Coordinates of C-alpha atoms in Angstrom, one line a residue:
M1 CA -6.3 -13.6 -16.6
G2 CA -4.0 -16.6 -15.9
G3 CA -0.8 -14.5 -15.7
P4 CA -2.1 -12.0 -13.1
A5 CA -3.8 -14.7 -11.1
R6 CA -0.5 -16.6 -10.9
G7 CA 1.3 -13.4 -10.0
A8 CA -1.1 -12.8 -7.1
A9 CA -0.8 -16.4 -6.0
S10 CA 3.0 -16.4 -6.1
A11 CA 3.1 -13.2 -4.0
L12 CA 0.6 -14.6 -1.4
T13 CA 1.9 -18.2 -1.3
P14 CA 4.8 -17.7 1.1
A15 CA 2.6 -15.7 3.5
L16 CA -0.2 -18.3 3.3
R17 CA 2.3 -21.2 3.8
F18 CA 3.7 -19.6 6.9
A19 CA 0.2 -18.8 8.3
R20 CA -1.1 -22.3 7.4
G21 CA 1.6 -24.0 9.6
A22 CA 1.1 -21.6 12.4
F23 CA -2.7 -21.9 12.3
I24 CA -2.4 -25.7 12.6
G25 CA -0.5 -25.1 15.8
I26 CA -3.2 -22.6 16.9
G27 CA -5.8 -25.3 16.2
L28 CA -4.0 -27.8 18.4
I29 CA -3.6 -25.3 21.2
T30 CA -7.3 -24.4 20.9
A31 CA -8.3 -28.0 21.1
T32 CA -6.4 -28.4 24.4
I33 CA -7.9 -25.1 25.7
N34 CA -11.4 -26.1 24.9
I35 CA -11.0 -29.5 26.7
L36 CA -9.6 -27.6 29.7
Y37 CA -12.7 -25.3 29.5
L38 CA -14.6 -28.3 30.9
T39 CA -12.7 -28.0 34.2
G40 CA -15.2 -25.6 35.8
S41 CA -18.3 -27.6 34.8
F42 CA -16.9 -31.0 36.0
Y43 CA -15.5 -29.4 39.2
M44 CA -18.9 -28.1 40.2
L45 CA -20.5 -31.3 39.2
E46 CA -18.2 -33.3 41.5
V47 CA -18.5 -30.8 44.3
Y48 CA -22.3 -30.8 44.4
D49 CA -22.8 -34.5 43.6
R50 CA -19.9 -36.2 45.4
V51 CA -18.1 -33.9 47.9
I52 CA -21.2 -32.3 49.6
P53 CA -23.1 -35.6 50.0
S54 CA -20.0 -37.4 51.3
R55 CA -18.7 -34.4 53.3
S56 CA -15.1 -35.5 52.3
V57 CA -12.6 -32.7 52.8
P58 CA -9.7 -34.6 51.3
T59 CA -11.8 -35.2 48.1
L60 CA -12.6 -31.5 48.0
V61 CA -8.9 -30.6 48.5
G62 CA -7.8 -33.0 45.8
L63 CA -10.4 -31.8 43.3
S64 CA -9.5 -28.2 44.0
V65 CA -5.8 -28.7 43.5
L66 CA -6.4 -30.6 40.3
A67 CA -8.8 -27.9 39.0
L68 CA -6.2 -25.2 40.0
A69 CA -3.5 -27.0 38.0
M70 CA -5.7 -27.3 35.0
Y71 CA -6.7 -23.6 35.2
A72 CA -3.0 -22.7 35.3
F73 CA -2.2 -24.8 32.3
Q74 CA -5.2 -23.3 30.5
G75 CA -3.9 -19.8 31.3
V76 CA -0.4 -20.7 29.9
L77 CA -2.0 -22.0 26.7
D78 CA -4.1 -18.9 26.4
V79 CA -1.1 -16.7 26.7
L80 CA 0.8 -18.9 24.2
R81 CA -2.1 -18.7 21.7
G82 CA -2.2 -14.9 21.9
R83 CA 1.6 -14.7 21.3
V84 CA 1.4 -17.0 18.4
L85 CA -1.3 -15.0 16.8
V86 CA 0.7 -11.8 17.3
R87 CA 3.6 -13.5 15.6
I88 CA 1.4 -14.8 12.8
G89 CA 0.5 -11.1 12.1
A90 CA 4.1 -10.1 12.2
G91 CA 5.1 -12.9 9.9
L92 CA 2.4 -12.0 7.4
D93 CA 3.7 -8.4 7.6
N94 CA 7.3 -9.5 7.0
S95 CA 6.3 -11.6 4.1
L96 CA 4.1 -9.0 2.3
S97 CA 5.3 -5.6 3.4
G98 CA 8.1 -5.5 0.8
R99 CA 5.7 -6.5 -1.9
V100 CA 3.1 -4.0 -0.8
H101 CA 5.6 -1.2 -0.8
E102 CA 6.8 -2.2 -4.3
T103 CA 3.3 -2.2 -5.6
L104 CA 2.6 1.0 -3.8
S105 CA 5.5 2.7 -5.6
H106 CA 4.4 1.3 -9.0
L107 CA 0.7 2.1 -8.6
P108 CA 0.8 5.7 -9.7
L109 CA 2.8 4.7 -12.8
R110 CA 0.3 2.0 -14.0
S111 CA -3.1 3.2 -13.1
R112 CA -5.1 6.3 -12.5
Q113 CA -4.8 7.4 -8.8
T114 CA -8.1 7.7 -7.0
G115 CA -8.6 8.1 -3.2
D116 CA -5.9 7.3 -0.7
G117 CA -2.7 6.2 -2.3
L118 CA -1.5 4.5 0.9
Q119 CA -4.6 2.2 1.1
P120 CA -2.6 -1.0 0.3
L121 CA -0.4 -0.3 3.4
R122 CA -3.5 0.4 5.5
D123 CA -5.0 -2.9 4.2
L124 CA -1.9 -4.8 5.3
D125 CA -2.1 -3.1 8.7
G126 CA -5.8 -4.1 8.9
V127 CA -5.1 -7.8 8.2
R128 CA -2.2 -7.9 10.6
G129 CA -4.2 -6.2 13.3
F130 CA -7.1 -8.6 13.0
L131 CA -4.8 -11.7 13.1
S132 CA -3.0 -10.3 16.1
G133 CA -6.2 -9.7 18.1
T134 CA -8.9 -11.9 19.7
G135 CA -10.9 -12.4 16.5
P136 CA -9.2 -15.5 15.3
S137 CA -9.5 -17.2 18.7
A138 CA -13.3 -16.9 18.5
F139 CA -13.3 -18.5 15.1
F140 CA -11.1 -21.3 16.3
D141 CA -13.4 -21.9 19.2
L142 CA -16.5 -22.1 17.1
P143 CA -16.0 -25.7 15.9
W144 CA -16.0 -26.8 19.6
I145 CA -19.6 -25.7 20.2
P146 CA -21.0 -29.2 19.3
L147 CA -18.9 -30.7 22.0
Y148 CA -20.4 -28.5 24.7
L149 CA -23.9 -29.1 23.3
A150 CA -23.4 -32.8 23.2
I151 CA -22.4 -32.8 26.9
C152 CA -25.5 -30.7 27.7
F153 CA -27.6 -33.4 26.0
L154 CA -25.9 -36.0 28.1
F155 CA -27.1 -34.1 31.2
H156 CA -30.6 -34.0 29.9
P157 CA -32.3 -33.7 26.4
W158 CA -34.2 -30.6 27.5
I159 CA -31.0 -28.8 28.7
G160 CA -29.3 -29.8 25.4
T161 CA -32.3 -28.5 23.4
A162 CA -32.3 -25.2 25.2
A163 CA -28.6 -24.7 24.6
L164 CA -29.0 -25.7 20.9
L165 CA -31.8 -23.2 20.4
G166 CA -29.7 -20.5 21.9
A167 CA -26.8 -21.4 19.7
L168 CA -29.0 -21.3 16.6
V169 CA -30.3 -17.9 17.6
L170 CA -26.8 -16.5 18.0
I171 CA -25.6 -18.1 14.8
G172 CA -28.5 -16.3 13.1
L173 CA -27.3 -13.1 14.6
T174 CA -23.8 -13.8 13.3
L175 CA -25.2 -14.2 9.8
L176 CA -27.3 -11.0 10.2
T177 CA -24.2 -9.2 11.3
E178 CA -22.3 -10.3 8.2
F179 CA -25.2 -9.2 6.0
K180 CA -25.7 -5.8 7.7
T181 CA -22.0 -4.8 8.0
R182 CA -20.5 -5.9 4.6
G183 CA -21.8 -2.9 2.6
P184 CA -21.3 -0.2 5.3
A185 CA -17.8 -1.4 6.0
K186 CA -16.9 -1.2 2.3
E187 CA -18.4 2.3 2.1
T188 CA -16.5 3.4 5.2
V189 CA -13.2 2.4 3.6
S190 CA -14.0 4.3 0.4
L191 CA -15.0 7.4 2.3
G192 CA -11.9 7.2 4.5
Q193 CA -9.7 7.1 1.4
K194 CA -11.3 10.3 0.0
R195 CA -11.0 12.0 3.4
T196 CA -7.3 11.1 3.7
A197 CA -6.6 12.1 0.1
L198 CA -8.2 15.5 0.6
A199 CA -6.3 16.1 3.8
E200 CA -3.0 15.2 2.1
A201 CA -3.8 17.6 -0.8
N202 CA -4.4 20.4 1.7
R203 CA -1.2 19.6 3.5
R204 CA 0.8 19.7 0.2
N205 CA -0.7 23.0 -0.9
A206 CA -0.6 24.7 2.5
E207 CA 1.2 27.8 1.0
V208 CA -1.5 28.2 -1.7
L209 CA -4.3 27.9 0.9
Q210 CA -2.7 30.5 3.1
A211 CA -1.8 33.0 0.4
M212 CA -5.1 32.9 -1.5
G213 CA -7.4 32.6 1.5
M214 CA -8.6 29.1 0.6
R215 CA -8.0 27.5 3.9
S216 CA -11.5 27.9 5.3
R217 CA -13.2 26.8 2.1
M218 CA -11.0 23.7 1.7
G219 CA -11.5 23.1 5.4
A220 CA -15.2 23.1 4.8
L221 CA -14.8 20.6 2.0
W222 CA -12.7 18.3 4.3
G223 CA -15.3 18.7 7.0
E224 CA -18.0 17.5 4.7
A225 CA -15.9 14.5 3.7
N226 CA -15.1 13.8 7.3
D227 CA -18.8 14.0 8.3
R228 CA -19.7 11.4 5.6
Y229 CA -16.9 9.2 6.8
M230 CA -17.9 9.4 10.4
T231 CA -21.6 8.8 9.6
S232 CA -20.7 5.7 7.7
Q233 CA -18.4 4.5 10.4
Q234 CA -21.0 5.1 13.1
R235 CA -23.6 3.2 11.0
T236 CA -21.2 0.2 10.8
S237 CA -20.4 0.4 14.5
D238 CA -24.0 0.8 15.5
V239 CA -25.0 -2.4 13.6
A240 CA -22.1 -4.4 14.9
G241 CA -22.4 -3.0 18.4
G242 CA -26.2 -3.5 18.5
L243 CA -26.1 -7.1 17.4
G244 CA -23.2 -7.7 19.8
A245 CA -25.2 -6.4 22.7
A246 CA -28.2 -8.5 21.6
S247 CA -26.0 -11.6 21.6
K248 CA -24.7 -10.8 25.0
V249 CA -28.2 -10.4 26.5
I250 CA -29.4 -13.6 24.8
R251 CA -26.5 -15.5 26.2
M252 CA -27.0 -14.2 29.7
A253 CA -30.8 -14.9 29.5
L254 CA -30.2 -18.4 28.2
Q255 CA -27.7 -19.1 31.0
S256 CA -30.4 -18.1 33.6
A257 CA -33.0 -20.1 31.7
V258 CA -30.8 -23.2 31.8
L259 CA -30.5 -22.7 35.6
G260 CA -34.2 -22.5 35.9
L261 CA -34.8 -25.5 33.7
G262 CA -32.2 -27.4 35.7
A263 CA -33.9 -26.5 38.9
Y264 CA -37.2 -27.8 37.5
L265 CA -35.6 -31.0 36.4
V266 CA -34.0 -31.5 39.9
I267 CA -37.4 -31.0 41.5
R268 CA -38.6 -33.8 39.2
Q269 CA -35.5 -35.8 40.2
E270 CA -34.5 -36.2 36.6
V271 CA -31.0 -34.6 37.1
T272 CA -28.7 -34.0 40.0
G273 CA -28.0 -30.7 41.7
G274 CA -24.5 -30.5 40.3
A275 CA -25.9 -30.8 36.8
I276 CA -27.7 -27.4 37.2
I277 CA -24.4 -25.5 37.7
A278 CA -22.4 -27.6 35.3
S279 CA -25.0 -27.3 32.5
S280 CA -25.2 -23.5 33.1
I281 CA -21.4 -23.1 32.8
L282 CA -21.3 -25.4 29.7
T283 CA -24.1 -23.4 28.0
A284 CA -22.3 -20.1 28.6
R285 CA -19.1 -21.7 27.3
A286 CA -20.8 -23.1 24.2
L287 CA -22.3 -19.7 23.2
A288 CA -19.2 -17.5 24.2
P289 CA -17.4 -18.1 20.9
V290 CA -20.4 -16.9 18.9
E291 CA -20.8 -13.8 21.0
L292 CA -17.1 -13.1 20.7
A293 CA -17.3 -13.7 16.9
I294 CA -20.1 -11.2 16.6
A295 CA -18.1 -8.6 18.7
N296 CA -15.2 -9.0 16.3
W297 CA -17.2 -9.3 13.1
K298 CA -16.6 -5.7 12.1
G299 CA -12.8 -6.3 12.2
F300 CA -13.2 -9.6 10.4
V301 CA -15.2 -8.0 7.5
T302 CA -12.6 -5.2 7.3
A303 CA -9.7 -7.6 7.3
R304 CA -11.4 -9.8 4.7
Q305 CA -12.1 -6.8 2.4
S306 CA -8.5 -5.7 2.9
W307 CA -7.1 -9.1 2.0
R308 CA -9.3 -9.2 -1.2
R309 CA -8.0 -5.8 -2.2
L310 CA -4.4 -6.9 -1.7
R311 CA -5.0 -10.1 -3.7
D312 CA -6.5 -8.1 -6.5
L313 CA -3.7 -5.5 -6.4
F314 CA -1.0 -8.2 -6.6
A315 CA -2.9 -9.8 -9.5
A316 CA -3.0 -6.4 -11.3
F317 CA 0.7 -5.7 -10.6
P318 CA 2.7 -9.0 -10.8
A319 CA 6.1 -9.1 -9.2
E320 CA 9.0 -8.4 -11.5
D321 CA 10.7 -11.5 -12.7
N322 CA 14.4 -12.1 -12.3
R323 CA 16.0 -11.1 -15.5
M324 CA 19.4 -11.8 -16.9
A325 CA 21.9 -9.0 -16.4
L326 CA 22.6 -7.2 -19.7
P327 CA 25.9 -5.3 -20.5
A328 CA 25.9 -1.6 -19.8
P329 CA 24.6 0.4 -22.8
V330 CA 27.3 2.4 -24.5
R331 CA 26.2 2.8 -28.2
S332 CA 22.7 4.2 -28.8
I333 CA 19.1 4.8 -27.9
S334 CA 16.4 4.2 -30.4
V335 CA 12.7 5.1 -30.0
E336 CA 10.6 3.0 -32.3
A337 CA 7.0 4.1 -33.2
L338 CA 6.5 4.9 -29.5
S339 CA 2.9 5.7 -28.3
A340 CA 2.1 6.6 -24.7
A341 CA -0.9 7.5 -22.6
P342 CA -1.2 8.5 -18.9
P343 CA -1.7 5.6 -16.5
G344 CA -5.3 4.4 -16.6
A345 CA -6.2 6.6 -19.6
Q346 CA -7.0 5.6 -23.1
R347 CA -6.2 8.8 -25.0
L348 CA -2.7 8.8 -26.5
V349 CA -0.6 11.9 -25.6
V350 CA 2.3 10.7 -27.7
A351 CA 1.7 8.9 -31.0
D352 CA 4.3 7.0 -33.1
A353 CA 7.4 8.9 -32.1
S354 CA 10.6 7.6 -33.6
F355 CA 14.2 8.7 -33.5
T356 CA 17.7 7.4 -32.9
L357 CA 20.6 8.9 -31.0
A358 CA 24.2 7.7 -30.9
A359 CA 26.6 7.9 -28.0
G360 CA 27.8 11.5 -27.6
Q361 CA 24.8 13.1 -29.2
G362 CA 22.4 15.3 -27.2
L363 CA 18.7 15.9 -28.0
G364 CA 16.5 18.9 -27.2
I365 CA 12.7 18.4 -27.2
I366 CA 10.6 21.5 -27.8
G367 CA 6.9 22.1 -28.5
P368 CA 3.9 24.1 -27.2
S369 CA 2.4 23.3 -23.8
A370 CA 0.5 20.0 -23.7
S371 CA 2.2 18.8 -26.8
G372 CA 3.4 15.6 -25.1
K373 CA 7.0 16.6 -24.2
S374 CA 7.0 15.4 -20.6
S375 CA 5.0 12.4 -21.5
L376 CA 7.6 11.4 -24.1
A377 CA 10.3 11.9 -21.5
R378 CA 8.5 9.6 -19.0
A379 CA 8.1 6.9 -21.7
I380 CA 11.8 7.2 -22.7
V381 CA 13.0 6.4 -19.1
G382 CA 10.4 3.7 -18.6
V383 CA 8.3 5.6 -16.0
W384 CA 5.3 5.1 -18.3
A385 CA 4.8 1.7 -20.0
P386 CA 4.3 2.3 -23.8
V387 CA 1.0 1.6 -25.3
R388 CA 2.9 0.4 -28.4
G389 CA 6.4 0.7 -29.7
K390 CA 9.7 0.3 -28.0
V391 CA 12.5 2.2 -26.4
R392 CA 15.9 0.4 -26.9
L393 CA 19.3 0.9 -25.3
D394 CA 21.9 -0.8 -27.5
G395 CA 19.1 -2.8 -29.1
A396 CA 17.6 -4.1 -25.8
A397 CA 14.1 -2.9 -25.0
L398 CA 13.6 -1.3 -21.6
D399 CA 11.3 -4.1 -20.5
Q400 CA 14.3 -6.5 -20.8
W401 CA 16.0 -4.8 -17.9
S402 CA 15.0 -5.1 -14.3
S403 CA 14.1 -1.7 -12.8
D404 CA 17.1 -1.7 -10.5
E405 CA 19.6 -2.6 -13.3
L406 CA 18.1 -0.1 -15.7
G407 CA 18.2 2.7 -13.1
R408 CA 22.0 2.4 -12.9
H409 CA 22.2 3.5 -16.5
V410 CA 19.5 6.2 -16.4
G411 CA 19.5 9.7 -14.9
Y412 CA 16.2 11.5 -14.7
L413 CA 15.2 14.9 -13.6
P414 CA 11.4 15.3 -13.6
Q415 CA 9.6 18.6 -14.1
D416 CA 8.3 18.5 -10.5
V417 CA 11.5 18.0 -8.5
E418 CA 11.0 15.8 -5.4
L419 CA 13.8 15.1 -2.9
F420 CA 13.6 12.8 0.1
A421 CA 14.1 13.4 3.8
G422 CA 17.8 12.7 4.5
T423 CA 21.2 14.3 3.8
V424 CA 22.3 16.0 0.6
A425 CA 24.8 13.1 0.1
E426 CA 22.1 10.5 0.5
N427 CA 19.8 12.2 -2.0
I428 CA 22.6 12.6 -4.6
S429 CA 23.6 8.9 -4.2
R430 CA 20.0 7.8 -4.6
F431 CA 20.2 6.4 -1.0
Q432 CA 22.7 3.8 -2.1
A433 CA 23.8 1.9 0.9
D434 CA 27.5 1.6 -0.1
A435 CA 27.7 5.0 -1.9
D436 CA 31.2 6.1 -2.9
S437 CA 32.0 9.6 -1.5
A438 CA 34.1 10.3 -4.6
A439 CA 31.2 9.4 -6.9
I440 CA 28.9 11.7 -4.9
I441 CA 31.3 14.6 -5.2
Q442 CA 31.9 13.9 -8.8
A443 CA 28.2 14.1 -9.5
A444 CA 27.9 17.3 -7.6
K445 CA 30.8 18.8 -9.5
S446 CA 29.3 17.6 -12.8
A447 CA 26.1 19.5 -11.9
G448 CA 28.1 22.5 -10.8
V449 CA 26.6 22.4 -7.3
H450 CA 29.7 21.3 -5.3
D451 CA 30.5 24.8 -4.0
L452 CA 26.8 25.5 -3.2
I453 CA 26.6 22.3 -1.1
L454 CA 29.8 23.3 0.8
R455 CA 28.1 26.5 1.8
L456 CA 25.2 24.6 3.5
P457 CA 25.3 24.4 7.3
A458 CA 26.7 20.8 7.3
G459 CA 27.8 20.5 3.7
Y460 CA 27.0 17.2 2.2
E461 CA 25.6 16.0 5.6
T462 CA 23.0 18.7 5.7
Q463 CA 19.5 17.3 6.5
I464 CA 17.2 18.8 3.9
G465 CA 13.9 17.8 5.4
E466 CA 10.8 16.2 3.8
G467 CA 10.7 17.0 0.1
G468 CA 13.8 19.1 0.5
A469 CA 11.9 21.8 2.5
M470 CA 15.2 23.3 3.8
L471 CA 16.3 24.2 0.4
S472 CA 15.2 26.8 -2.2
A473 CA 13.6 25.7 -5.4
G474 CA 16.8 26.4 -7.3
Q475 CA 18.9 24.4 -4.9
R476 CA 16.5 21.5 -5.0
Q477 CA 16.7 21.5 -8.8
R478 CA 20.5 21.6 -8.9
I479 CA 20.8 18.8 -6.3
A480 CA 18.3 16.7 -8.3
L481 CA 20.5 17.3 -11.3
A482 CA 23.4 15.9 -9.4
R483 CA 21.3 12.9 -8.5
A484 CA 20.5 12.4 -12.2
L485 CA 24.2 12.5 -13.0
Y486 CA 25.3 10.2 -10.1
G487 CA 27.2 7.1 -11.4
E488 CA 27.7 8.7 -14.8
P489 CA 24.6 7.0 -16.4
F490 CA 24.5 6.5 -20.2
L491 CA 21.1 8.1 -20.7
V492 CA 20.2 11.4 -18.9
V493 CA 16.7 12.8 -19.4
L494 CA 16.1 16.3 -18.0
D495 CA 12.6 17.7 -18.1
E496 CA 12.5 21.5 -17.8
P497 CA 15.9 21.4 -15.9
N498 CA 16.3 25.3 -15.8
S499 CA 12.8 26.3 -14.7
N500 CA 14.2 27.5 -11.3
L501 CA 17.7 28.3 -12.2
D502 CA 19.5 31.7 -12.4
A503 CA 22.2 32.5 -14.9
E504 CA 24.9 30.7 -12.9
G505 CA 22.7 27.7 -12.7
E506 CA 21.9 27.7 -16.4
Q507 CA 25.6 27.9 -17.2
A508 CA 26.3 24.9 -14.9
L509 CA 23.4 23.0 -16.6
T510 CA 24.9 23.6 -20.0
E511 CA 28.3 22.4 -18.8
A512 CA 26.7 19.3 -17.3
I513 CA 24.9 18.4 -20.6
V514 CA 28.2 18.9 -22.5
G515 CA 30.0 16.8 -20.0
V516 CA 27.5 13.9 -20.5
R517 CA 28.1 14.1 -24.2
R518 CA 31.9 14.3 -23.8
R519 CA 32.0 11.1 -21.8
G520 CA 29.9 9.2 -24.4
G521 CA 26.5 9.5 -22.7
I522 CA 23.2 10.7 -24.3
P523 CA 21.5 13.7 -22.7
I524 CA 17.8 14.4 -23.7
V525 CA 16.5 17.8 -22.6
V526 CA 12.9 19.0 -22.5
A527 CA 12.7 22.7 -22.5
H528 CA 10.8 25.9 -23.3
R529 CA 13.7 28.2 -22.6
P530 CA 16.3 28.0 -25.3
S531 CA 19.2 28.5 -22.9
A532 CA 18.7 24.9 -21.7
L533 CA 19.4 23.6 -25.3
A534 CA 22.8 25.2 -25.7
G535 CA 24.6 21.9 -25.0
V536 CA 22.7 19.7 -27.5
D537 CA 23.2 19.1 -31.2
K538 CA 19.9 17.5 -32.1
M539 CA 16.4 18.8 -31.8
L540 CA 12.9 17.2 -31.9
V541 CA 9.7 19.2 -32.3
L542 CA 6.5 17.9 -30.9
A543 CA 2.9 19.2 -31.5
D544 CA -0.3 17.4 -30.5
G545 CA 1.8 14.4 -29.5
R546 CA 3.4 13.8 -32.9
V547 CA 6.9 14.5 -34.1
Q548 CA 6.9 17.5 -36.4
G549 CA 10.6 17.6 -37.0
F550 CA 13.8 15.9 -36.0
G551 CA 17.4 16.7 -37.0
P552 CA 20.4 18.9 -36.3
K553 CA 19.6 21.7 -33.9
E554 CA 20.7 24.5 -36.3
E555 CA 18.6 23.1 -39.1
I556 CA 15.4 22.7 -37.0
L557 CA 15.9 26.2 -35.5
A558 CA 16.4 27.7 -39.0
K559 CA 13.1 26.2 -40.1
L560 CA 11.3 27.5 -37.1
M561 CA 12.8 31.0 -37.5
R562 CA 12.2 31.1 -41.3
G563 CA 9.6 33.9 -41.9
P564 CA 7.1 33.0 -44.6
Q565 CA 7.6 29.3 -44.5
R566 CA 7.5 28.8 -40.8
P567 CA 4.6 26.9 -39.4
A568 CA 2.1 28.9 -37.4
A569 CA 0.1 28.0 -34.3
A570 CA -3.6 27.2 -34.4
G571 CA -5.5 30.5 -34.6
D572 CA -2.5 32.3 -36.1
G573 CA -3.3 31.5 -39.7
G574 CA -1.3 28.3 -40.0
A575 CA -1.7 24.6 -39.4
P576 CA -3.3 23.6 -36.1
G577 CA -0.8 22.5 -33.5
A578 CA 2.3 24.0 -35.3
L579 CA 4.9 26.0 -33.5
R580 CA 6.1 29.6 -33.6
V581 CA 9.2 31.3 -32.2
V582 CA 8.9 34.5 -30.3
G583 CA 11.1 36.8 -28.2
E584 CA 14.6 35.5 -27.6
G585 CA 14.1 32.4 -29.7
Q586 CA 11.8 30.9 -27.1
V587 CA 9.5 28.2 -28.6
R588 CA 5.9 28.6 -27.7
G589 CA 2.5 27.2 -28.8

């Protein structure tokens, strides 16, 4: 517990330090503003008790000029306070946005995804929005309520008592607002996450919805989720709005009551006429921060819950420590008793996998569906943290490298190819700021995609759209292969790299794999189709997450093709989880 807590504290400390200093400044500005708020009360008191009885115009002019100057100064300070609050929000965003994005990109790799994956970003926006609004001003004004009440008591104890009772009633409404909105606000956020996640899933699968007539049914499901979200949001707004309206009515009624009470006291000659107006203004000013706090309470509750979620998220995902740079790997990769499970799951999908490859060797991983091949590939490149065991490059475990440093030595082509909005060149270079054009072209030629790119409308400068929408599936896969080869990484892991390739593409893939081996790299290829394994010399067989065989490709294939001695799949008269070879040497489960 100590480590994550320290990680969260270290992430939030710069933001809190910046905000603490700024809030001290806000406190000083608020103190001056609240003293200046007394201008109206004392101006009316002087006018009614001194100017009118004396009929002195110069006194009236002098008081009016002084009051006008103080009002102008108050206005300047109000504007200044608002601008400082906006900059506090911006400073908080600048301090935490990078950390939030880093955590956001690590979240799917370390925990099971539920709801809206962008919620941390929305939480940061919520905190920034609250800090930049009028809510903090109300809370800074609250401590000054006793000053106004004390002055009311100086006018007359009855006036002070009436103002005090009104303040207590409004404070009670504030506490009731907190109690009534905390649960509904939390529920609203949860329902909003589910609604957004469903809408995003429908957007990603638009083609399926259209082709299979599912659009209306999924629309109905989204409508139900939206209705639940809107109902919860309305409930929260109704509570906050109702209590806010009640506080406003109570404040207005109390202000009138103080006027009536003041008139009664004047009749009894216990206070002056000016005290009636002054005490009414002071009472309204004393209760205004409470009313404003109630009006902003929904935003305060939301911001507080957002901050708590960010704090917990940073605690669960500590920032990566600075690590000493290690020499580039050039000799070997060793997988030592590696066991892996999906993020947030307990069931192992890879158990105790071990093998070693030297520079220049290539490995093909085969096995039936759901045997753990892609899971092993993710663990090898460090996408999934191992449950136990290690993956080592030249003897150094992957966790001894920073992710940026390790990425320079690893090329990865996932089964589900994903490109980013930008140019072809930017995607191949992994959006490296100072990318070398020669290195980009070399990666494209190594992937056999250089000529294909030149035939695009703008060549390497072609904008491919979100997710590579402007390209075909085969083009996306081949450009993603070039991205994996960019910079000539030592380890290149390709997961089903020929799933969308034609014969020409498969030939280019084989040449790319051979090219990696020829320059002293290590390619690892996960495949069902044997054509993807033409360029490797080693083979590993997986079944039920366990290594069933590892060795030279010809030797493993010979064992699989051997008639009576070959293992058989479950239900085929052999050992459960074993493999069989059918058709053109294709390995299936």
